[in-house]
Each structure stands twice: as C-alpha cells, then as structure tokens.
PDB file of C-alpha atoms in Angstrom:
ATOM      1  CA  MET A   1     133.951 120.001 114.906  1.00 48.00           C
ATOM      2  CA  SER A   2     136.446 117.358 113.861  1.00 48.00           C
ATOM      3  CA  ASP A   3     135.532 115.180 116.860  1.00 50.00           C
ATOM      4  CA  GLY A   4     134.113 111.886 115.671  1.00 48.00           C
ATOM      5  CA  MET A   5     130.750 110.661 116.819  1.00 43.00           C
ATOM      6  CA  LYS A   6     130.467 106.995 117.783  1.00 42.00           C
ATOM      7  CA  ILE A   7     127.171 105.234 117.153  1.00 45.00           C
ATOM      8  CA  SER A   8     126.435 102.008 118.975  1.00 41.00           C
ATOM      9  CA  HIS A   9     127.068  98.748 117.176  1.00 42.00           C
ATOM     10  CA  LEU A  10     124.489  96.115 116.253  1.00 42.00           C
ATOM     11  CA  PHE A  11     125.041  92.556 117.385  1.00 41.00           C
ATOM     12  CA  PRO A  12     122.906  89.474 116.741  1.00 46.00           C
ATOM     13  CA  VAL A  13     120.689  88.448 119.639  1.00 46.00           C
ATOM     14  CA  GLY A  14     122.621  86.332 122.122  1.00 46.00           C
ATOM     15  CA  ALA A  15     126.051  87.254 120.732  1.00 44.00           C
ATOM     16  CA  PRO A  16     127.717  89.818 123.001  1.00 44.00           C
ATOM     17  CA  PRO A  17     130.566  91.882 121.623  1.00 45.00           C
ATOM     18  CA  LEU A  18     134.045  90.524 122.146  1.00 47.00           C
ATOM     19  CA  ALA A  19     136.106  91.949 124.971  1.00 46.00           C
ATOM     20  CA  ALA A  20     138.777  94.402 123.907  1.00 47.00           C
ATOM     21  CA  GLY A  21     141.582  92.063 125.031  1.00 47.00           C
ATOM     22  CA  ALA A  22     140.205  88.907 123.360  1.00 46.00           C
ATOM     23  CA  LYS A  23     142.586  88.749 120.413  1.00 49.00           C
ATOM     24  CA  ASN A  24     142.953  84.959 120.290  1.00 51.00           C
ATOM     25  CA  ASN A  25     139.262  84.319 119.609  1.00 50.00           C
ATOM     26  CA  PRO A  26     138.476  83.748 115.931  1.00 49.00           C
ATOM     27  CA  LYS A  27     136.210  86.190 114.184  1.00 50.00           C
ATOM     28  CA  PRO A  28     132.567  85.021 114.048  1.00 51.00           C
ATOM     29  CA  GLN A  29     131.530  84.004 110.553  1.00 53.00           C
ATOM     30  CA  GLN A  30     128.820  86.013 108.907  1.00 52.00           C
ATOM     31  CA  THR A  31     125.988  83.776 107.753  1.00 57.00           C
ATOM     32  CA  GLY A  32     123.659  86.397 106.318  1.00 62.00           C
ATOM     33  CA  GLY A  33     123.457  89.989 105.316  1.00 68.00           C
ATOM     34  CA  PHE A  34     122.420  92.952 107.379  1.00 60.00           C
ATOM     35  CA  LYS A  35     118.809  92.695 106.183  1.00 61.00           C
ATOM     36  CA  ASP A  36     118.692  89.027 107.220  1.00 61.00           C
ATOM     37  CA  MET A  37     119.850  89.977 110.684  1.00 54.00           C
ATOM     38  CA  LEU A  38     117.169  92.641 111.014  1.00 54.00           C
ATOM     39  CA  ASP A  39     114.404  90.397 109.669  1.00 55.00           C
ATOM     40  CA  ALA A  40     115.400  87.392 111.773  1.00 61.00           C
ATOM     41  CA  LYS A  41     113.305  88.118 114.863  1.00 71.00           C
ATOM     42  CA  VAL A  42     110.782  90.663 113.629  1.00 88.00           C
ATOM     43  CA  LEU A  43     107.076  89.912 113.309  1.00 92.00           C
ATOM     44  CA  LYS A  44     105.617  91.657 110.270  1.00 95.00           C
ATOM     45  CA  PHE A  45     101.992  92.348 109.403  1.00 96.00           C
ATOM     46  CA  SER A  46     100.694  92.263 105.848  1.00 96.00           C
ATOM     47  CA  GLN A  47      98.563  95.152 104.667  1.00 96.00           C
ATOM     48  CA  HIS A  48      95.547  92.813 104.695  1.00 96.00           C
ATOM     49  CA  ALA A  49      96.225  91.861 108.331  1.00 96.00           C
ATOM     50  CA  GLU A  50      96.604  95.503 109.345  1.00 96.00           C
ATOM     51  CA  VAL A  51      93.269  96.386 107.715  1.00 96.00           C
ATOM     52  CA  ARG A  52      91.507  93.419 109.381  1.00 94.00           C
ATOM     53  CA  MET A  53      92.952  94.267 112.775  1.00 95.00           C
ATOM     54  CA  LYS A  54      91.806  97.860 112.461  1.00 95.00           C
ATOM     55  CA  GLN A  55      88.323  96.825 111.257  1.00 94.00           C
ATOM     56  CA  ARG A  56      87.935  94.312 114.085  1.00 93.00           C
ATOM     57  CA  GLY A  57      89.405  96.512 116.814  1.00 93.00           C
ATOM     58  CA  ILE A  58      92.275  94.138 117.551  1.00 94.00           C
ATOM     59  CA  GLN A  59      95.079  95.806 119.467  1.00 93.00           C
ATOM     60  CA  LEU A  60      98.125  93.880 120.628  1.00 92.00           C
ATOM     61  CA  GLN A  61     100.097  94.746 123.727  1.00 92.00           C
ATOM     62  CA  PRO A  62     103.882  94.219 123.801  1.00 91.00           C
ATOM     63  CA  GLU A  63     103.435  91.097 125.990  1.00 93.00           C
ATOM     64  CA  SER A  64     101.057  89.627 123.410  1.00 92.00           C
ATOM     65  CA  LEU A  65     103.480  90.329 120.583  1.00 93.00           C
ATOM     66  CA  THR A  66     106.231  88.580 122.527  1.00 93.00           C
ATOM     67  CA  LYS A  67     104.016  85.511 123.021  1.00 95.00           C
ATOM     68  CA  ILE A  68     103.110  85.458 119.327  1.00 95.00           C
ATOM     69  CA  MET A  69     106.760  85.795 118.276  1.00 95.00           C
ATOM     70  CA  ASN A  70     107.662  82.902 120.604  1.00 95.00           C
ATOM     71  CA  ALA A  71     104.838  80.851 119.057  1.00 96.00           C
ATOM     72  CA  VAL A  72     106.228  81.579 115.577  1.00 96.00           C
ATOM     73  CA  ASP A  73     109.674  80.472 116.780  1.00 95.00           C
ATOM     74  CA  GLU A  74     108.165  77.238 118.102  1.00 96.00           C
ATOM     75  CA  ALA A  75     106.257  76.607 114.864  1.00 97.00           C
ATOM     76  CA  GLU A  76     109.441  77.259 112.887  1.00 96.00           C
ATOM     77  CA  SER A  77     111.369  74.757 114.993  1.00 96.00           C
ATOM     78  CA  LYS A  78     108.787  72.115 114.045  1.00 96.00           C
ATOM     79  CA  GLY A  79     109.074  72.905 110.327  1.00 97.00           C
ATOM     80  CA  ALA A  80     105.746  74.728 109.971  1.00 97.00           C
ATOM     81  CA  LYS A  81     105.116  76.924 106.944  1.00 98.00           C
ATOM     82  CA  ASP A  82     101.673  78.451 107.573  1.00 98.00           C
ATOM     83  CA  SER A  83     100.414  78.370 111.124  1.00 98.00           C
ATOM     84  CA  LEU A  84      97.219  79.280 112.937  1.00 97.00           C
ATOM     85  CA  ILE A  85      98.051  81.012 116.216  1.00 97.00           C
ATOM     86  CA  VAL A  86      95.189  81.314 118.698  1.00 96.00           C
ATOM     87  CA  MET A  87      95.543  83.515 121.766  1.00 94.00           C
ATOM     88  CA  LYS A  88      92.552  84.230 124.019  1.00 90.00           C
ATOM     89  CA  ASP A  89      89.980  85.694 121.605  1.00 90.00           C
ATOM     90  CA  ILE A  90      92.360  86.421 118.716  1.00 94.00           C
ATOM     91  CA  ALA A  91      93.382  84.127 115.879  1.00 95.00           C
ATOM     92  CA  MET A  92      96.089  84.848 113.330  1.00 96.00           C
ATOM     93  CA  ILE A  93      97.345  83.049 110.272  1.00 96.00           C
ATOM     94  CA  VAL A  94     101.119  83.504 110.101  1.00 97.00           C
ATOM     95  CA  ASN A  95     103.484  82.649 107.260  1.00 97.00           C
ATOM     96  CA  VAL A  96     106.272  81.222 109.381  1.00 97.00           C
ATOM     97  CA  PRO A  97     109.290  81.478 107.018  1.00 95.00           C
ATOM     98  CA  SER A  98     108.675  85.186 106.370  1.00 95.00           C
ATOM     99  CA  ARG A  99     107.363  85.796 109.927  1.00 95.00           C
ATOM    100  CA  THR A 100     104.383  87.663 108.454  1.00 96.00           C
ATOM    101  CA  VAL A 101     100.871  87.789 109.898  1.00 96.00           C
ATOM    102  CA  VAL A 102      98.641  87.227 106.871  1.00 96.00           C
ATOM    103  CA  THR A 103      95.274  87.823 108.530  1.00 94.00           C
ATOM    104  CA  ALA A 104      93.782  88.248 111.984  1.00 94.00           C
ATOM    105  CA  MET A 105      90.343  87.771 113.474  1.00 94.00           C
ATOM    106  CA  ASP A 106      88.639  88.214 116.796  1.00 92.00           C
ATOM    107  CA  GLY A 107      86.366  85.803 118.687  1.00 88.00           C
ATOM    108  CA  LYS A 108      83.292  86.583 116.569  1.00 86.00           C
ATOM    109  CA  GLN A 109      85.012  85.710 113.296  1.00 84.00           C
ATOM    110  CA  MET A 110      86.609  82.567 114.788  1.00 85.00           C
ATOM    111  CA  GLN A 111      83.247  80.959 115.546  1.00 84.00           C
ATOM    112  CA  SER A 112      81.908  78.642 112.863  1.00 78.00           C
ATOM    113  CA  ASN A 113      84.954  79.317 110.714  1.00 84.00           C
ATOM    114  CA  VAL A 114      87.011  76.840 108.733  1.00 88.00           C
ATOM    115  CA  PHE A 115      90.749  77.487 108.611  1.00 90.00           C
ATOM    116  CA  THR A 116      92.373  76.293 105.401  1.00 91.00           C
ATOM    117  CA  ASN A 117      95.876  76.344 103.948  1.00 93.00           C
ATOM    118  CA  ILE A 118      97.581  75.860 107.303  1.00 96.00           C
ATOM    119  CA  ASP A 119      99.915  73.069 108.330  1.00 96.00           C
ATOM    120  CA  SER A 120     100.036  73.721 112.062  1.00 97.00           C
ATOM    121  CA  ALA A 121      98.298  75.415 114.970  1.00 96.00           C
ATOM    122  CA  VAL A 122      99.672  76.930 118.177  1.00 97.00           C
ATOM    123  CA  ILE A 123      97.235  77.546 121.021  1.00 96.00           C
ATOM    124  CA  LEU A 124      98.458  80.081 123.579  1.00 95.00           C
ATOM    125  CA  SER A 125      96.999  80.654 127.026  1.00 83.00           C
TER     126      SER A 125
END
C-alpha cells in the first residue's frame, strides 16, 4: 500500500510538457495562478442565462459551444467588453473579460428587440 499513485499533470493549452532530457531549456514563467489557468478558456453561464435558456428551450451542442467560445476569443482580440453573439436562431449577450453568458434568447425574442449595453456583435453561420 506504500506504492505511490501518479495523477496526470495539467498544462496550459498549446504548451506540451518538456521532454525528460530537455535540461537546457529554461523553466516557463508562470503568469497567473491555477484559477486563472482554469478560467482562461471556459465559457460560463450566469444564473439568469441558465434560467432563460431553460425557459426558452435553448440547448447547445458541443459544436455550438466551440463556435461560441471561438467568437468570444475573436471579440476579446478586438478589445470587446460586452458582445452580442448571434448563431442561427440563438442570440447571447456575453461579458467578454469574464467569459460569461449574461442572457440568451431564441428567434422569437430576437425579433423586434433592441440590444443595449453592448460594444460589439459577432454573427456566426
């Protein structure tokens, strides 16, 4: 029972672990904490957004989530803070810095609606 158990290591996306023989490479500098690393590429949903999605029967498939996360990345690269993301018959307001979906609506709620407090829009096909 004294055998140790090894649990896999976490690495940032795009940064593979160093090879065992790579002793001359400098250690990568840590820019943020563990929580920052976990939050970096995660799309969160506020309680309000979760309630609206449930009320409106909005269900997202993994492919859709990937597209939305890529749209948030694109909005972030342009300096957006609060973005409207429209995909097919779904619209979401996303706080870009926190990567949090604030609210969501389906095609019925999008019609004749005015979107306020946004500084950008991303239209996905």
